[in-house]
Amino acid sequence: MECCTGQHLEEEAMSDWEERYKTGDMPWEKGAPHPELVEFLKKHPIHGNVLVPGCGYGHDVRAIASTADEVVGLDIAPSAVAGARQHAAVGGERYVVGDLFALPRQMRGAFDWVFEHTCFCAIPVAKREAYVAAVAEVLKPGDRLFAIFYVNPDMEPGESGPPFGCPPEELDEYFRSDFQLLSEWTPTRTHKGRDNRELCRILQRK
Ligand SMILES: C[S@@+](CC[C@H](N)C(=O)[O-])C[C@H]1O[C@@H](n2cnc3c(N)ncnc32)[C@H](O)[C@@H]1O
């Protein structure tokens, strides 16, 4: 079918997210960074260069910018990036419109950390291997991914995502070849309605 070229699907995916920002249909937008990230940073400040894929309005980006050297918030939706740029700068953060699955060459191995929060659950399930490959590509061996995975979203019976949940055993499968699991825990602080639905993991690039 002529409409189903890869490029067309990518454009369609981008415009869906863009449309949601334009119409204000953003149930994920909480107006604040993830509370577990804020607590984590108090005890374990993140240093170096950090990529936050699917950054939305950039609340997590700015929290990380309070300890890191440079933080790049990446989002496919231009309106998300425009919204993020409205906020006062905290440190060395910047925002880029771009597709995690078509990253520019200069991002290869350019980051010390990647922070994941509601991007992995937002992409189509069929793109999860590509997500792991993209995150692995921007890191160097020994660098780390700090992820707050939305493993079990609160969905109505029969309702489909996004968000698309992913049980821990499946996360193991997706990340096993490129990452070593260093630690995991259930966040003790989270946004309303997400209690016991998320899993934090620190994964090290092999
Ligand atoms: C559920 S929202 C979460 C936004 C933000 N992390 C937050 O918690 O507020 C998912 C975000 O991922 C972005 N996104 C989806 N696919 C993407 C892709 N291929 N590359 C970059 N960003 C993408 C969307 O535009 C959207 O802003």
CSV table of N, CA, C and O in Angstrom, one decimal, residues 62-179:
chain,number,residue,atom,x,y,z
A,62,ARG,N,15.1,19.9,33.2
A,62,ARG,CA,15.5,21.0,34.1
A,62,ARG,C,16.0,20.5,35.5
A,62,ARG,O,16.9,21.0,36.1
A,63,ALA,N,15.3,19.5,35.9
A,63,ALA,CA,15.7,18.9,37.2
A,63,ALA,C,17.1,18.3,37.1
A,63,ALA,O,18.0,18.6,38.0
A,64,ILE,N,17.4,17.6,36.0
A,64,ILE,CA,18.8,17.1,35.8
A,64,ILE,C,19.8,18.2,35.6
A,64,ILE,O,20.9,18.1,36.0
A,65,ALA,N,19.3,19.2,34.9
A,65,ALA,CA,20.3,20.4,34.6
A,65,ALA,C,20.8,21.0,35.9
A,65,ALA,O,21.8,21.7,35.9
A,66,SER,N,20.1,20.8,37.1
A,66,SER,CA,20.6,21.4,38.3
A,66,SER,C,21.8,20.7,38.8
A,66,SER,O,22.5,21.2,39.7
A,67,THR,N,22.2,19.5,38.3
A,67,THR,CA,23.4,18.8,38.7
A,67,THR,C,24.3,18.5,37.5
A,67,THR,O,25.5,18.3,37.7
A,68,ALA,N,23.8,18.3,36.3
A,68,ALA,CA,24.6,17.8,35.2
A,68,ALA,C,25.3,19.0,34.5
A,68,ALA,O,24.9,20.2,34.7
A,69,ASP,N,26.2,18.7,33.6
A,69,ASP,CA,26.9,19.7,32.8
A,69,ASP,C,26.0,20.2,31.6
A,69,ASP,O,25.8,21.4,31.5
A,70,GLU,N,25.6,19.2,30.8
A,70,GLU,CA,24.7,19.6,29.7
A,70,GLU,C,23.6,18.5,29.6
A,70,GLU,O,23.9,17.3,29.7
A,71,VAL,N,22.4,19.0,29.4
A,71,VAL,CA,21.3,18.1,29.2
A,71,VAL,C,20.6,18.5,27.9
A,71,VAL,O,20.2,19.6,27.7
A,72,VAL,N,20.4,17.4,27.1
A,72,VAL,CA,19.7,17.7,25.8
A,72,VAL,C,18.3,17.0,26.0
A,72,VAL,O,18.2,15.8,26.2
A,73,GLY,N,17.3,17.8,25.9
A,73,GLY,CA,15.9,17.3,25.8
A,73,GLY,C,15.5,17.1,24.4
A,73,GLY,O,15.5,18.1,23.6
A,74,LEU,N,15.2,15.9,24.0
A,74,LEU,CA,14.8,15.6,22.6
A,74,LEU,C,13.3,15.3,22.5
A,74,LEU,O,12.8,14.5,23.3
A,75,ASP,N,12.6,15.9,21.5
A,75,ASP,CA,11.2,15.5,21.3
A,75,ASP,C,10.9,15.6,19.9
A,75,ASP,O,11.3,16.6,19.2
A,76,ILE,N,10.0,14.7,19.4
A,76,ILE,CA,9.6,14.7,18.0
A,76,ILE,C,8.6,15.8,17.7
A,76,ILE,O,8.4,16.2,16.5
A,77,ALA,N,7.9,16.3,18.8
A,77,ALA,CA,6.8,17.2,18.6
A,77,ALA,C,7.4,18.7,18.7
A,77,ALA,O,7.8,19.0,19.8
A,78,PRO,N,7.3,19.5,17.7
A,78,PRO,CA,7.9,20.8,17.8
A,78,PRO,C,7.2,21.6,18.9
A,78,PRO,O,7.8,22.4,19.6
A,79,SER,N,5.9,21.4,19.1
A,79,SER,CA,5.2,22.2,20.1
A,79,SER,C,5.6,21.8,21.5
A,79,SER,O,5.6,22.6,22.5
A,80,ALA,N,6.1,20.5,21.7
A,80,ALA,CA,6.6,20.2,23.0
A,80,ALA,C,7.9,20.9,23.3
A,80,ALA,O,8.1,21.5,24.4
A,81,VAL,N,8.8,21.0,22.3
A,81,VAL,CA,10.1,21.7,22.4
A,81,VAL,C,9.8,23.2,22.6
A,81,VAL,O,10.5,23.8,23.5
A,82,ALA,N,8.9,23.7,21.9
A,82,ALA,CA,8.5,25.1,22.1
A,82,ALA,C,8.1,25.4,23.5
A,82,ALA,O,8.5,26.4,24.1
A,83,GLY,N,7.3,24.5,24.0
A,83,GLY,CA,6.8,24.6,25.4
A,83,GLY,C,7.9,24.5,26.4
A,83,GLY,O,8.0,25.3,27.4
A,84,ALA,N,8.9,23.6,26.2
A,84,ALA,CA,10.0,23.4,27.1
A,84,ALA,C,10.9,24.7,27.1
A,84,ALA,O,11.3,25.1,28.1
A,85,ARG,N,11.0,25.3,25.9
A,85,ARG,CA,11.9,26.5,25.8
A,85,ARG,C,11.3,27.7,26.5
A,85,ARG,O,12.0,28.7,26.7
A,86,GLN,N,10.0,27.7,26.8
A,86,GLN,CA,9.3,28.8,27.5
A,86,GLN,C,9.8,28.9,29.0
A,86,GLN,O,9.7,30.0,29.6
A,87,HIS,N,10.4,27.8,29.5
A,87,HIS,CA,10.8,27.8,30.9
A,87,HIS,C,12.2,28.5,31.1
A,87,HIS,O,13.0,28.3,30.2
A,88,ALA,N,12.3,29.1,32.2
A,88,ALA,CA,13.6,29.7,32.5
A,88,ALA,C,14.7,28.7,32.6
A,88,ALA,O,14.5,27.6,33.1
A,89,ALA,N,15.9,29.0,32.1
A,89,ALA,CA,17.0,28.0,32.1
A,89,ALA,C,17.5,27.8,33.5
A,89,ALA,O,17.5,28.7,34.4
A,90,VAL,N,17.8,26.5,33.8
A,90,VAL,CA,18.3,26.1,35.1
A,90,VAL,C,19.9,26.0,35.1
A,90,VAL,O,20.6,26.4,36.1
A,91,GLY,N,20.4,25.5,34.0
A,91,GLY,CA,21.8,25.2,33.9
A,91,GLY,C,22.1,25.1,32.4
A,91,GLY,O,21.7,25.8,31.6
A,92,GLY,N,22.8,24.0,32.1
A,92,GLY,CA,23.2,23.8,30.7
A,92,GLY,C,22.3,22.9,29.9
A,92,GLY,O,22.7,22.0,29.3
A,93,GLU,N,21.0,23.2,30.0
A,93,GLU,CA,20.0,22.4,29.2
A,93,GLU,C,19.7,23.1,27.9
A,93,GLU,O,19.8,24.3,27.7
A,94,ARG,N,19.4,22.2,26.9
A,94,ARG,CA,18.9,22.7,25.6
A,94,ARG,C,17.9,21.7,25.1
A,94,ARG,O,17.9,20.5,25.5
A,95,TYR,N,17.1,22.2,24.1
A,95,TYR,CA,16.0,21.3,23.6
A,95,TYR,C,16.1,21.2,22.1
A,95,TYR,O,16.4,22.2,21.4
A,96,VAL,N,15.9,20.0,21.6
A,96,VAL,CA,16.1,19.7,20.2
A,96,VAL,C,14.8,19.0,19.7
A,96,VAL,O,14.3,18.0,20.3
A,97,VAL,N,14.3,19.5,18.5
A,97,VAL,CA,13.3,18.7,17.8
A,97,VAL,C,13.9,17.6,17.0
A,97,VAL,O,14.8,17.9,16.2
A,98,GLY,N,13.5,16.4,17.3
A,98,GLY,CA,14.2,15.3,16.6
A,98,GLY,C,13.5,13.9,16.9
A,98,GLY,O,12.8,13.8,17.9
A,99,ASP,N,13.8,13.0,16.0
A,99,ASP,CA,13.3,11.6,16.2
A,99,ASP,C,14.3,10.7,16.8
A,99,ASP,O,15.4,10.6,16.2
A,100,LEU,N,14.0,10.1,17.9
A,100,LEU,CA,14.9,9.2,18.5
A,100,LEU,C,15.4,8.1,17.6
A,100,LEU,O,16.5,7.6,17.7
A,101,PHE,N,14.6,7.8,16.6
A,101,PHE,CA,15.0,6.7,15.6
A,101,PHE,C,15.7,7.2,14.4
A,101,PHE,O,16.0,6.5,13.5
A,102,ALA,N,16.1,8.5,14.4
A,102,ALA,CA,16.9,9.0,13.3
A,102,ALA,C,17.8,10.1,13.9
A,102,ALA,O,17.7,11.3,13.5
A,103,LEU,N,18.6,9.7,14.8
A,103,LEU,CA,19.5,10.7,15.5
A,103,LEU,C,20.6,11.1,14.6
A,103,LEU,O,21.2,10.3,13.8
A,104,PRO,N,21.1,12.4,14.7
A,104,PRO,CA,22.2,12.8,14.0
A,104,PRO,C,23.5,12.1,14.4
A,104,PRO,O,23.6,11.7,15.6
A,105,ARG,N,24.4,11.9,13.5
A,105,ARG,CA,25.7,11.2,13.8
A,105,ARG,C,26.4,11.8,15.0
A,105,ARG,O,27.0,11.0,15.7
A,106,GLN,N,26.4,13.1,15.2
A,106,GLN,CA,27.2,13.7,16.2
A,106,GLN,C,26.6,13.3,17.6
A,106,GLN,O,27.3,13.6,18.6
A,107,MET,N,25.5,12.7,17.7
A,107,MET,CA,25.0,12.2,19.0
A,107,MET,C,25.5,10.9,19.4
A,107,MET,O,25.4,10.4,20.5
A,108,ARG,N,26.2,10.2,18.5
A,108,ARG,CA,26.7,8.9,18.8
A,108,ARG,C,27.8,8.9,19.8
A,108,ARG,O,28.8,9.7,19.7
A,109,GLY,N,27.6,8.2,20.9
A,109,GLY,CA,28.6,8.2,22.0
A,109,GLY,C,28.8,9.5,22.7
A,109,GLY,O,29.8,9.7,23.3
A,110,ALA,N,27.9,10.4,22.5
A,110,ALA,CA,28.1,11.8,23.0
A,110,ALA,C,27.6,12.0,24.4
A,110,ALA,O,27.8,13.1,25.0
A,111,PHE,N,26.9,11.0,25.0
A,111,PHE,CA,26.3,11.2,26.3
A,111,PHE,C,26.9,10.3,27.4
A,111,PHE,O,27.3,9.1,27.0
A,112,ASP,N,26.9,10.7,28.6
A,112,ASP,CA,27.3,9.9,29.8
A,112,ASP,C,26.1,9.2,30.4
A,112,ASP,O,26.3,8.1,31.0
A,113,TRP,N,24.9,9.8,30.3
A,113,TRP,CA,23.7,9.2,30.8
A,113,TRP,C,22.6,9.4,29.8
A,113,TRP,O,22.6,10.4,29.1
A,114,VAL,N,21.6,8.5,29.9
A,114,VAL,CA,20.3,8.8,29.3
A,114,VAL,C,19.3,8.7,30.4
A,114,VAL,O,19.4,7.8,31.3
A,115,PHE,N,18.3,9.6,30.4
A,115,PHE,CA,17.2,9.5,31.4
A,115,PHE,C,15.9,9.1,30.7
A,115,PHE,O,15.5,9.9,29.7
A,116,GLU,N,15.3,8.0,31.1
A,116,GLU,CA,14.0,7.6,30.4
A,116,GLU,C,12.9,7.8,31.4
A,116,GLU,O,12.9,7.3,32.5
A,117,HIS,N,11.8,8.4,30.9
A,117,HIS,CA,10.6,8.6,31.6
A,117,HIS,C,9.4,8.8,30.7
A,117,HIS,O,9.4,9.9,30.0
A,118,THR,N,8.6,7.8,30.5
A,118,THR,CA,7.4,7.9,29.6
A,118,THR,C,7.7,8.2,28.1
A,118,THR,O,6.9,8.7,27.4
A,119,CYS,N,8.9,7.7,27.7
A,119,CYS,CA,9.2,7.7,26.2
A,119,CYS,C,9.0,6.2,25.8
A,119,CYS,O,8.3,6.0,24.8
A,120,PHE,N,9.7,5.3,26.5
A,120,PHE,CA,9.6,3.9,26.1
A,120,PHE,C,8.2,3.4,26.0
A,120,PHE,O,7.8,2.6,25.1
A,121,CYS,N,7.3,3.8,26.9
A,121,CYS,CA,5.9,3.4,26.9
A,121,CYS,C,5.1,4.1,25.9
A,121,CYS,O,4.0,3.7,25.6
A,122,ALA,N,5.7,5.2,25.3
A,122,ALA,CA,4.9,6.0,24.3
A,122,ALA,C,5.1,5.5,22.9
A,122,ALA,O,4.3,5.7,22.0
A,123,ILE,N,6.3,4.9,22.6
A,123,ILE,CA,6.6,4.5,21.3
A,123,ILE,C,5.8,3.2,20.9
A,123,ILE,O,5.5,2.4,21.9
A,124,PRO,N,5.6,2.9,19.7
A,124,PRO,CA,5.0,1.6,19.3
A,124,PRO,C,5.8,0.4,19.8
A,124,PRO,O,7.0,0.5,19.8
A,125,VAL,N,5.1,-0.6,20.3
A,125,VAL,CA,5.8,-1.8,20.8
A,125,VAL,C,6.8,-2.3,19.8
A,125,VAL,O,7.9,-2.8,20.1
A,126,ALA,N,6.5,-2.3,18.5
A,126,ALA,CA,7.4,-2.8,17.4
A,126,ALA,C,8.7,-2.0,17.3
A,126,ALA,O,9.6,-2.5,16.7
A,127,LYS,N,8.7,-0.9,18.0
A,127,LYS,CA,10.0,-0.1,17.9
A,127,LYS,C,10.9,-0.2,19.2
A,127,LYS,O,11.8,0.6,19.3
A,128,ARG,N,10.6,-1.1,20.0
A,128,ARG,CA,11.3,-1.2,21.3
A,128,ARG,C,12.8,-1.6,21.0
A,128,ARG,O,13.7,-1.1,21.7
A,129,GLU,N,13.0,-2.6,20.1
A,129,GLU,CA,14.4,-2.9,19.8
A,129,GLU,C,15.1,-1.7,19.3
A,129,GLU,O,16.3,-1.5,19.6
A,130,ALA,N,14.5,-0.9,18.4
A,130,ALA,CA,15.1,0.3,17.9
A,130,ALA,C,15.4,1.3,19.0
A,130,ALA,O,16.3,2.0,18.9
A,131,TYR,N,14.5,1.3,20.0
A,131,TYR,CA,14.7,2.3,21.1
A,131,TYR,C,16.0,1.9,21.8
A,131,TYR,O,16.8,2.7,22.1
A,132,VAL,N,16.1,0.6,22.1
A,132,VAL,CA,17.3,0.1,22.9
A,132,VAL,C,18.6,0.4,22.0
A,132,VAL,O,19.6,0.9,22.6
A,133,ALA,N,18.5,0.2,20.7
A,133,ALA,CA,19.6,0.4,19.8
A,133,ALA,C,20.0,1.9,19.9
A,133,ALA,O,21.2,2.3,19.9
A,134,ALA,N,19.0,2.8,19.8
A,134,ALA,CA,19.2,4.2,19.8
A,134,ALA,C,19.9,4.7,21.1
A,134,ALA,O,20.8,5.5,21.1
A,135,VAL,N,19.4,4.2,22.2
A,135,VAL,CA,19.9,4.6,23.5
A,135,VAL,C,21.4,4.1,23.7
A,135,VAL,O,22.3,4.8,24.1
A,136,ALA,N,21.6,2.8,23.2
A,136,ALA,CA,22.9,2.2,23.3
A,136,ALA,C,23.9,3.0,22.4
A,136,ALA,O,25.0,3.2,22.8
A,137,GLU,N,23.4,3.5,21.3
A,137,GLU,CA,24.3,4.2,20.4
A,137,GLU,C,24.8,5.6,20.9
A,137,GLU,O,25.9,6.0,20.6
A,138,VAL,N,23.9,6.2,21.7
A,138,VAL,CA,24.4,7.6,22.2
A,138,VAL,C,25.3,7.5,23.4
A,138,VAL,O,25.9,8.5,23.8
A,139,LEU,N,25.4,6.3,24.0
A,139,LEU,CA,26.2,6.0,25.1
A,139,LEU,C,27.5,5.3,24.7
A,139,LEU,O,27.6,4.7,23.7
A,140,LYS,N,28.5,5.4,25.6
A,140,LYS,CA,29.8,4.7,25.4
A,140,LYS,C,29.8,3.5,26.4
A,140,LYS,O,29.0,3.6,27.5
A,141,PRO,N,30.5,2.5,26.2
A,141,PRO,CA,30.6,1.4,27.2
A,141,PRO,C,30.9,1.9,28.6
A,141,PRO,O,31.8,2.8,28.8
A,142,GLY,N,30.1,1.5,29.6
A,142,GLY,CA,30.3,1.9,31.0
A,142,GLY,C,29.3,3.0,31.3
A,142,GLY,O,29.1,3.3,32.5
A,143,ASP,N,28.7,3.7,30.3
A,143,ASP,CA,27.8,4.8,30.6
A,143,ASP,C,26.4,4.2,31.0
A,143,ASP,O,26.2,3.0,30.8
A,144,ARG,N,25.6,5.1,31.5
A,144,ARG,CA,24.4,4.5,32.2
A,144,ARG,C,23.0,5.1,31.7
A,144,ARG,O,23.0,6.3,31.3
A,145,LEU,N,22.0,4.3,31.7
A,145,LEU,CA,20.6,4.7,31.5
A,145,LEU,C,19.9,4.6,32.8
A,145,LEU,O,19.9,3.5,33.5
A,146,PHE,N,19.3,5.7,33.2
A,146,PHE,CA,18.5,5.7,34.4
A,146,PHE,C,17.0,5.8,33.9
A,146,PHE,O,16.7,6.8,33.2
A,147,ALA,N,16.3,4.7,34.1
A,147,ALA,CA,14.9,4.7,33.6
A,147,ALA,C,13.9,4.5,34.6
A,147,ALA,O,14.1,3.8,35.6
A,148,ILE,N,12.8,5.3,34.5
A,148,ILE,CA,11.6,5.1,35.3
A,148,ILE,C,10.6,4.5,34.3
A,148,ILE,O,10.0,5.2,33.5
A,149,PHE,N,10.5,3.2,34.2
A,149,PHE,CA,9.6,2.5,33.3
A,149,PHE,C,8.2,2.5,33.8
A,149,PHE,O,8.0,2.1,35.0
A,150,TYR,N,7.3,2.7,32.9
A,150,TYR,CA,5.8,2.6,33.2
A,150,TYR,C,5.4,1.2,32.9
A,150,TYR,O,4.9,0.9,31.8
A,151,VAL,N,5.7,0.3,33.8
A,151,VAL,CA,5.5,-1.1,33.5
A,151,VAL,C,4.1,-1.6,33.4
A,151,VAL,O,3.7,-2.5,32.7
A,152,ASN,N,3.2,-0.9,34.2
A,152,ASN,CA,1.8,-1.4,34.3
A,152,ASN,C,0.9,-0.2,34.3
A,152,ASN,O,0.3,0.2,35.3
A,153,PRO,N,0.7,0.5,33.2
A,153,PRO,CA,-0.2,1.7,33.1
A,153,PRO,C,-1.6,1.3,33.5
A,153,PRO,O,-2.1,0.2,33.3
A,154,ASP,N,-2.3,2.3,34.0
A,154,ASP,CA,-3.7,2.1,34.5
A,154,ASP,C,-4.6,2.3,33.3
A,154,ASP,O,-5.1,3.3,32.9
A,155,MET,N,-4.9,1.1,32.6
A,155,MET,CA,-5.7,1.1,31.4
A,155,MET,C,-7.1,0.5,31.7
A,155,MET,O,-7.2,-0.4,32.5
A,156,GLU,N,-8.1,1.0,31.0
A,156,GLU,CA,-9.4,0.4,31.1
A,156,GLU,C,-9.4,-0.9,30.4
A,156,GLU,O,-8.6,-1.1,29.5
A,157,PRO,N,-10.2,-1.9,30.8
A,157,PRO,CA,-10.3,-3.2,30.1
A,157,PRO,C,-10.5,-3.0,28.6
A,157,PRO,O,-11.4,-2.2,28.3
A,158,GLY,N,-9.7,-3.6,27.8
A,158,GLY,CA,-9.8,-3.6,26.4
A,158,GLY,C,-9.2,-2.3,25.8
A,158,GLY,O,-9.1,-2.2,24.5
A,159,GLU,N,-8.8,-1.4,26.6
A,159,GLU,CA,-8.1,-0.1,26.1
A,159,GLU,C,-6.7,-0.4,25.7
A,159,GLU,O,-6.0,-1.2,26.4
A,160,SER,N,-6.2,0.2,24.6
A,160,SER,CA,-4.8,0.0,24.2
A,160,SER,C,-4.1,1.3,24.4
A,160,SER,O,-4.7,2.3,24.6
A,161,GLY,N,-2.7,1.2,24.4
A,161,GLY,CA,-1.9,2.4,24.7
A,161,GLY,C,-1.7,3.2,23.4
A,161,GLY,O,-2.3,2.9,22.4
A,162,PRO,N,-0.8,4.2,23.4
A,162,PRO,CA,0.0,4.5,24.5
A,162,PRO,C,-0.7,5.1,25.7
A,162,PRO,O,-1.8,5.7,25.5
A,163,PRO,N,-0.2,4.8,27.0
A,163,PRO,CA,1.1,4.1,27.3
A,163,PRO,C,0.9,2.6,27.1
A,163,PRO,O,-0.1,2.1,27.5
A,164,PHE,N,2.0,2.0,26.6
A,164,PHE,CA,2.1,0.6,26.4
A,164,PHE,C,3.0,0.1,27.6
A,164,PHE,O,4.1,0.4,27.7
A,165,GLY,N,2.4,-0.8,28.4
A,165,GLY,CA,3.1,-1.3,29.6
A,165,GLY,C,4.1,-2.3,29.1
A,165,GLY,O,4.1,-2.8,27.9
A,166,CYS,N,5.0,-2.7,30.0
A,166,CYS,CA,6.1,-3.7,29.7
A,166,CYS,C,6.5,-4.3,31.0
A,166,CYS,O,7.2,-3.7,31.8
A,167,PRO,N,6.2,-5.6,31.2
A,167,PRO,CA,6.6,-6.2,32.5
A,167,PRO,C,8.1,-6.4,32.6
A,167,PRO,O,8.8,-6.4,31.5
A,168,PRO,N,8.6,-6.5,33.8
A,168,PRO,CA,10.1,-6.6,34.0
A,168,PRO,C,10.7,-7.7,33.2
A,168,PRO,O,11.9,-7.4,32.7
A,169,GLU,N,10.1,-8.8,33.1
A,169,GLU,CA,10.8,-9.9,32.3
A,169,GLU,C,11.0,-9.5,30.8
A,169,GLU,O,12.0,-9.9,30.2
A,170,GLU,N,10.0,-8.8,30.3
A,170,GLU,CA,10.2,-8.3,28.9
A,170,GLU,C,11.3,-7.2,28.8
A,170,GLU,O,12.0,-7.2,27.8
A,171,LEU,N,11.3,-6.4,29.8
A,171,LEU,CA,12.4,-5.4,29.8
A,171,LEU,C,13.7,-6.1,29.8
A,171,LEU,O,14.7,-5.7,29.1
A,172,ASP,N,13.9,-7.2,30.6
A,172,ASP,CA,15.1,-7.9,30.6
A,172,ASP,C,15.5,-8.4,29.2
A,172,ASP,O,16.6,-8.2,28.8
A,173,GLU,N,14.5,-8.9,28.5
A,173,GLU,CA,14.8,-9.4,27.1
A,173,GLU,C,15.2,-8.3,26.2
A,173,GLU,O,16.2,-8.4,25.5
A,174,TYR,N,14.5,-7.1,26.3
A,174,TYR,CA,14.9,-6.0,25.3
A,174,TYR,C,16.3,-5.5,25.6
A,174,TYR,O,17.0,-5.2,24.7
A,175,PHE,N,16.7,-5.4,26.9
A,175,PHE,CA,17.9,-4.7,27.2
A,175,PHE,C,19.1,-5.6,27.4
A,175,PHE,O,20.2,-5.1,27.4
A,176,ARG,N,18.9,-6.9,27.5
A,176,ARG,CA,19.9,-7.9,27.9
A,176,ARG,C,21.2,-7.8,27.0
A,176,ARG,O,22.3,-7.8,27.6
A,177,SER,N,21.0,-7.6,25.7
A,177,SER,CA,22.2,-7.8,24.9
A,177,SER,C,23.2,-6.5,25.0
A,177,SER,O,24.4,-6.7,24.9
A,178,ASP,N,22.6,-5.4,25.2
A,178,ASP,CA,23.4,-4.1,25.2
A,178,ASP,C,23.7,-3.5,26.6
A,178,ASP,O,24.5,-2.7,26.7
A,179,PHE,N,22.9,-4.0,27.6
A,179,PHE,CA,23.0,-3.3,28.9
A,179,PHE,C,23.1,-4.4,30.0
A,179,PHE,O,22.5,-5.5,29.9
